[in-house]
CSV table of C-alpha atoms in Angstrom, one decimal:
chain,number,residue,atom,x,y,z
A,46,MET,CA,82.5,-12.8,62.1
A,47,LYS,CA,83.6,-12.7,58.5
A,48,MET,CA,81.1,-13.9,55.9
A,49,LYS,CA,82.2,-17.0,53.9
A,50,THR,CA,82.6,-16.6,50.2
A,51,MET,CA,79.7,-18.8,49.2
A,52,GLN,CA,77.4,-17.1,51.8
A,53,TRP,CA,78.5,-13.7,50.4
A,54,ILE,CA,77.7,-14.7,46.9
A,55,ARG,CA,74.3,-16.2,47.8
A,56,PHE,CA,73.3,-13.0,49.7
A,57,MET,CA,74.4,-10.8,46.8
A,58,PHE,CA,72.5,-12.9,44.2
A,59,ALA,CA,69.4,-13.2,46.5
A,60,GLY,CA,69.2,-9.5,47.1
A,61,TRP,CA,69.7,-8.6,43.4
A,62,ALA,CA,67.4,-11.3,42.1
A,63,THR,CA,64.7,-10.2,44.5
A,64,VAL,CA,64.6,-6.7,43.0
A,65,VAL,CA,64.7,-7.9,39.4
A,66,LEU,CA,61.9,-10.4,39.9
A,67,GLY,CA,59.9,-8.0,42.0
A,68,LEU,CA,60.0,-5.3,39.3
A,69,PHE,CA,59.3,-7.9,36.6
A,70,LEU,CA,56.3,-9.5,38.4
A,71,ALA,CA,55.0,-6.0,39.3
A,72,THR,CA,54.9,-5.0,35.7
A,73,CYS,CA,53.3,-8.4,34.7
A,74,SER,CA,50.6,-7.9,37.4
A,75,ALA,CA,49.8,-4.5,36.1
A,76,GLU,CA,49.5,-5.8,32.5
A,77,VAL,CA,47.2,-8.7,33.6
A,78,ALA,CA,45.1,-6.2,35.6
A,79,GLU,CA,44.6,-4.1,32.5
A,80,GLN,CA,43.8,-7.0,30.2
A,81,VAL,CA,41.5,-8.9,32.7
A,82,PHE,CA,39.9,-6.1,34.7
A,83,GLY,CA,40.4,-3.1,32.4
A,84,LEU,CA,42.1,-1.1,35.0
A,85,PRO,CA,43.1,2.4,33.9
A,86,ARG,CA,46.7,3.7,34.1
A,87,MET,CA,46.3,4.9,37.7
A,88,GLY,CA,45.0,1.5,38.8
A,89,GLN,CA,47.9,-0.3,37.1
A,90,GLN,CA,50.4,2.0,39.0
A,91,TRP,CA,48.8,1.0,42.3
A,92,VAL,CA,49.0,-2.7,41.4
A,93,GLN,CA,52.7,-2.3,40.5
A,94,ALA,CA,53.4,-0.4,43.7
A,95,ILE,CA,51.6,-2.9,46.0
A,96,VAL,CA,53.1,-6.0,44.3
A,97,MET,CA,56.6,-4.5,44.3
A,98,THR,CA,56.6,-3.6,48.0
A,99,ALA,CA,54.8,-6.9,49.0
A,100,LEU,CA,57.4,-9.0,47.3
A,101,VAL,CA,60.6,-7.2,47.8
A,102,VAL,CA,60.5,-5.6,51.3
A,103,PRO,CA,59.7,-8.7,53.4
A,104,THR,CA,62.3,-10.7,51.5
A,105,ILE,CA,65.0,-8.1,52.0
A,106,LEU,CA,64.2,-7.8,55.7
A,107,TYR,CA,64.4,-11.6,56.0
A,108,LEU,CA,67.8,-11.6,54.3
A,109,TYR,CA,68.9,-8.8,56.6
A,110,ARG,CA,68.1,-11.0,59.6
A,111,TYR,CA,70.4,-13.7,58.3
A,112,VAL,CA,73.2,-11.3,57.5
A,113,TYR,CA,73.1,-10.0,61.1
A,114,ARG,CA,73.0,-13.6,62.4
A,115,ILE,CA,76.0,-14.8,60.3
A,116,THR,CA,78.2,-11.7,60.9
A,117,GLY,CA,77.2,-11.2,64.5
A,118,VAL,CA,77.1,-7.5,63.9
A,119,LYS,CA,73.7,-5.8,64.3
A,120,PRO,CA,73.4,-2.0,65.0
A,121,LYS,CA,71.5,-0.9,68.1
A,122,VAL,CA,69.1,1.2,65.9
A,123,LEU,CA,68.6,-0.2,62.4
A,124,GLU,CA,68.9,2.2,59.6
A,125,TYR,CA,65.6,1.1,58.2
A,126,SER,CA,63.8,1.4,61.5
A,127,TRP,CA,60.5,3.3,61.4
A,128,THR,CA,61.8,5.5,64.2
A,129,ASN,CA,64.3,7.0,61.7
A,130,MET,CA,61.6,7.8,59.1
A,131,TYR,CA,61.9,11.5,59.7
A,132,HIS,CA,65.2,11.3,57.7
A,133,LEU,CA,63.0,10.9,54.7
A,134,PHE,CA,62.7,14.7,54.7
A,135,THR,CA,66.5,15.2,54.9
A,136,GLY,CA,66.8,13.6,51.5
A,137,MET,CA,63.8,15.4,50.1
A,138,PHE,CA,65.0,18.9,51.2
A,139,PHE,CA,68.4,18.1,49.8
A,140,ALA,CA,67.0,17.4,46.3
A,141,ILE,CA,64.6,20.4,46.5
A,142,ALA,CA,67.5,22.7,47.5
A,143,LEU,CA,69.6,21.5,44.5
A,144,THR,CA,66.6,22.1,42.3
A,145,ALA,CA,66.3,25.7,43.6
A,146,VAL,CA,70.0,26.2,42.8
A,147,GLY,CA,69.3,24.9,39.3
A,148,PHE,CA,66.5,27.4,38.7
A,149,ILE,CA,68.6,30.2,40.1
A,150,ILE,CA,71.4,29.4,37.7
A,151,LEU,CA,69.0,29.2,34.7
A,152,SER,CA,67.3,32.4,35.6
A,153,ALA,CA,70.6,34.3,36.2
A,154,GLN,CA,71.8,33.2,32.7
A,155,GLY,CA,68.5,34.2,31.1
A,156,LEU,CA,67.8,30.7,30.0
A,157,ILE,CA,64.3,30.6,31.6
A,158,ALA,CA,61.9,33.4,32.4
A,159,ASN,CA,58.4,34.0,33.6
A,160,VAL,CA,58.6,31.3,36.2
A,161,GLN,CA,55.1,31.0,37.8
A,162,TRP,CA,54.0,29.0,40.8
A,163,HIS,CA,50.6,27.4,40.5
A,164,ALA,CA,48.2,27.1,43.4
A,165,PRO,CA,48.4,23.8,45.3
A,166,ASP,CA,44.8,22.9,44.6
A,167,GLN,CA,45.8,22.4,41.0
A,168,TRP,CA,48.5,19.8,41.6
A,169,PHE,CA,48.7,18.7,45.3
A,170,ALA,CA,46.3,15.7,45.1
A,171,ALA,CA,48.1,14.3,42.0
A,172,LEU,CA,51.5,14.9,43.6
A,173,PHE,CA,50.5,13.3,46.9
A,174,ILE,CA,49.2,10.2,45.2
A,175,ASN,CA,52.3,9.9,43.0
A,176,ILE,CA,54.6,10.3,46.0
A,177,ILE,CA,52.9,7.3,47.7
A,178,ILE,CA,53.1,5.2,44.5
A,179,ALA,CA,56.7,6.2,43.9
A,180,PHE,CA,57.6,5.3,47.5
A,181,LEU,CA,56.0,1.8,47.3
A,182,TYR,CA,57.1,1.0,43.8
A,183,GLU,CA,60.5,2.6,43.5
A,184,ALA,CA,62.1,4.3,46.5
A,185,PHE,CA,61.3,2.0,49.4
A,186,PRO,CA,62.0,-1.4,47.9
A,187,GLU,CA,64.9,-0.3,45.7
A,188,GLU,CA,66.7,1.7,48.4
A,189,LEU,CA,66.2,-1.0,51.0
A,190,ALA,CA,67.6,-3.6,48.7
A,191,LEU,CA,70.3,-1.8,46.6
A,192,ARG,CA,71.6,1.0,48.8
A,193,GLY,CA,70.8,-1.0,51.9
A,194,LEU,CA,71.3,-4.8,51.9
A,195,LEU,CA,73.5,-5.1,48.8
A,196,TYR,CA,75.8,-2.3,49.8
A,197,ASP,CA,76.1,-3.6,53.3
A,198,VAL,CA,77.0,-7.1,52.0
A,199,LEU,CA,79.5,-5.6,49.6
A,200,ARG,CA,81.1,-3.7,52.6
A,201,HIS,CA,81.8,-7.1,54.2
A,202,ARG,CA,84.4,-7.7,51.4
A,203,PHE,CA,85.3,-4.3,50.0
A,204,THR,CA,86.2,-0.8,51.2
A,205,ALA,CA,83.4,1.9,50.8
A,206,TRP,CA,85.0,3.5,47.7
A,207,LEU,CA,85.0,0.1,45.9
A,208,ALA,CA,81.6,-1.0,47.2
A,209,VAL,CA,79.9,2.2,45.9
A,210,PRO,CA,80.8,1.7,42.2
A,211,LEU,CA,79.9,-2.0,42.5
A,212,GLN,CA,76.5,-1.1,43.9
A,213,MET,CA,76.1,1.3,40.9
A,214,LEU,CA,76.8,-1.5,38.5
A,215,LEU,CA,74.2,-3.7,40.3
A,216,PHE,CA,71.7,-0.9,40.1
A,217,VAL,CA,72.0,-0.3,36.4
A,218,SER,CA,71.9,-4.1,35.7
A,219,VAL,CA,68.4,-4.3,37.3
A,220,PRO,CA,66.4,-2.4,34.6
A,221,ILE,CA,68.5,-4.1,31.9
A,222,PHE,CA,67.6,-7.6,33.1
A,223,VAL,CA,64.0,-6.6,33.8
A,224,THR,CA,63.7,-5.3,30.2
A,225,GLN,CA,65.1,-8.5,28.8
A,226,LEU,CA,62.6,-10.6,30.8
A,227,GLN,CA,59.8,-8.4,29.5
A,228,VAL,CA,60.9,-8.9,25.9
A,229,LEU,CA,61.4,-12.6,26.5
A,230,VAL,CA,57.7,-13.1,27.6
A,231,GLY,CA,56.4,-10.8,24.8
A,232,MET,CA,55.7,-7.7,26.9
A,233,ALA,CA,56.5,-4.2,25.7
A,234,PRO,CA,59.8,-3.1,27.4
A,235,GLY,CA,59.4,-0.8,30.3
A,236,ASN,CA,62.6,1.1,29.5
A,237,ILE,CA,64.5,2.1,26.4
A,238,ILE,CA,68.1,1.1,27.3
A,239,ASN,CA,70.6,3.3,25.7
A,240,MET,CA,73.9,5.0,26.7
A,241,GLY,CA,72.1,8.1,28.0
A,242,TYR,CA,69.8,6.0,30.2
A,243,VAL,CA,72.7,3.9,31.5
A,244,ILE,CA,74.8,7.0,32.4
A,245,THR,CA,71.8,8.6,34.2
A,246,ILE,CA,71.0,5.5,36.2
A,247,ILE,CA,74.7,5.0,37.2
A,248,SER,CA,75.0,8.7,38.2
A,249,PHE,CA,71.7,8.5,40.1
A,250,GLY,CA,72.8,5.4,42.0
A,251,PHE,CA,76.1,7.1,42.9
A,252,VAL,CA,74.3,10.1,44.5
A,253,LEU,CA,71.8,7.9,46.3
A,254,GLN,CA,74.5,5.8,47.9
A,255,LEU,CA,76.5,8.9,48.9
A,256,VAL,CA,73.3,10.4,50.5
A,257,ARG,CA,73.0,7.3,52.6
A,258,LEU,CA,76.6,7.5,53.6
A,259,TRP,CA,76.7,11.1,54.8
A,260,SER,CA,73.3,10.9,56.4
A,261,GLY,CA,73.9,7.6,58.0
A,262,ASN,CA,70.4,6.5,57.2
A,263,ILE,CA,68.7,4.7,54.4
A,264,TRP,CA,65.5,6.8,54.8
A,265,ALA,CA,67.4,9.9,53.5
A,266,SER,CA,68.3,8.2,50.2
A,267,MET,CA,64.6,7.2,49.9
A,268,GLY,CA,63.6,10.8,50.4
A,269,PHE,CA,66.1,12.0,47.8
A,270,HIS,CA,64.9,9.3,45.4
A,271,ILE,CA,61.2,10.3,45.8
A,272,ALA,CA,62.0,14.0,45.5
A,273,TYR,CA,64.0,13.5,42.3
A,274,LEU,CA,61.2,11.5,40.7
A,275,GLU,CA,58.6,14.1,41.5
A,276,ILE,CA,60.8,17.0,40.3
A,277,MET,CA,61.2,15.2,37.0
A,278,ARG,CA,57.5,14.5,36.7
A,279,PHE,CA,55.9,17.7,38.1
A,280,VAL,CA,58.5,20.3,37.2
A,281,VAL,CA,60.6,19.1,34.3
A,282,ALA,CA,57.9,17.1,32.6
A,283,LYS,CA,55.3,19.8,33.5
A,284,GLY,CA,52.7,17.8,35.3
A,285,TYR,CA,53.0,14.1,34.5
A,286,GLY,CA,49.4,14.0,33.4
A,287,ALA,CA,48.3,16.7,35.9
A,288,SER,CA,48.8,20.4,36.4
A,289,PRO,CA,52.5,21.2,36.9
A,290,ILE,CA,53.8,22.9,40.1
A,291,LEU,CA,55.7,25.5,38.0
A,292,THR,CA,55.5,26.9,34.5
A,293,TYR,CA,58.2,28.8,32.8
A,294,HIS,CA,59.4,30.0,29.4
A,295,GLU,CA,62.6,28.4,28.0
A,296,SER,CA,64.7,30.6,25.8
A,297,VAL,CA,66.3,27.4,24.5
A,298,PRO,CA,63.8,24.5,24.0
A,299,GLY,CA,64.7,21.7,26.3
A,300,ILE,CA,67.1,23.7,28.5
A,301,ILE,CA,65.1,22.7,31.6
A,302,ILE,CA,67.0,19.3,31.4
A,303,ILE,CA,69.8,21.2,33.2
A,304,ILE,CA,67.7,20.9,36.4
A,305,PRO,CA,68.1,17.1,36.8
A,306,ALA,CA,71.7,17.4,35.8
A,307,VAL,CA,72.2,20.0,38.6
A,308,VAL,CA,70.4,17.7,41.1
A,309,ILE,CA,72.5,14.7,40.2
A,310,LEU,CA,75.9,16.4,39.6
A,311,GLY,CA,75.4,18.9,42.4
A,312,GLY,CA,74.2,16.2,44.7
A,313,GLY,CA,77.3,14.2,44.0
A,314,VAL,CA,79.7,17.1,44.6
A,315,ALA,CA,77.9,18.3,47.7
A,316,SER,CA,77.8,14.8,49.1
A,317,LEU,CA,81.5,14.3,48.6
A,318,VAL,CA,82.2,17.6,50.3
A,319,ILE,CA,80.0,16.6,53.3
A,320,LEU,CA,81.7,13.3,53.6
A,321,GLY,CA,85.1,14.9,53.4
A,322,VAL,CA,84.2,17.4,56.1
A,323,LYS,CA,82.8,14.6,58.3
A,324,HIS,CA,86.0,12.6,57.8
A,325,LEU,CA,88.2,15.5,58.8
A,326,VAL,CA,86.1,16.2,61.9
A,327,GLN,CA,86.2,12.6,62.9
A,328,LYS,CA,89.9,12.4,62.3
A,329,ARG,CA,90.6,15.5,64.5
A,330,LYS,CA,88.3,14.1,67.2
A,331,MET,CA,90.3,10.8,67.2
A,332,LYS,CA,93.6,12.7,67.4
A,333,ARG,CA,92.2,14.8,70.3
A,334,ASP,CA,90.9,11.7,72.2
A,335,ALA,CA,94.3,10.0,71.6
A,336,SER,CA,96.2,12.9,73.0
A,337,LEU,CA,94.0,13.1,76.1
A,338,THR,CA,94.4,9.4,76.9
A,339,ASN,CA,98.2,9.8,76.6
């Protein structure tokens, strides 16, 4: 059954507004926790993560139920089913592999040297805690809402190659509106919105959506999201307040920024190649099945 125009608009706005309000209320809760209870930065991050997941995830799952009911189309195994959670590692390994490629390129060109791996006891605890917080605050609710519900609703009206860029625009609009709400109530803005930030967010959203498309699972895009954040914090930013996983010498200061560029650009190119190959295989299979039936 085709979704009516007003229903489509309501679902789009409800999903988008849920993420915006979730992020805004999560940051407000953390600020209140700091001012009232004197929570340190780590405590504030836990508050943000719990509030974000508690507000966004149940709401998006509730909206998903209505989408399935209205359209009459519900997959046998839901992409966000816990039974598919192992796909989280598919996305993680994809991002880690791209990071390794980036380091190989930089090392081969002599742009970094003396790369040293630090023992896990120096960074594992901090990394593990940050992964949980990143999953609850960013990857889980954002992917479920943006690359999940909103993309699926867009697909009821548009082809995939039009729905993907529209999803990217919705993604970049979220931090812009959250920042405006923060400024409106007198809070310090959580992000500095400039052209570089917008380009990064749009590119990131593009890769995340492609990862979901070729993997056929929303958990893979969650895994890629988490891995990218932790690479930025524990490799590029050298520890995020803790001991880094790797240390290295840069022949050109700041050249390590090539790593996230390789992850995003390389991830986009590799994803397009994977989708192209899958399309060709599927097309040949359809032709073979058609010839057999004839």
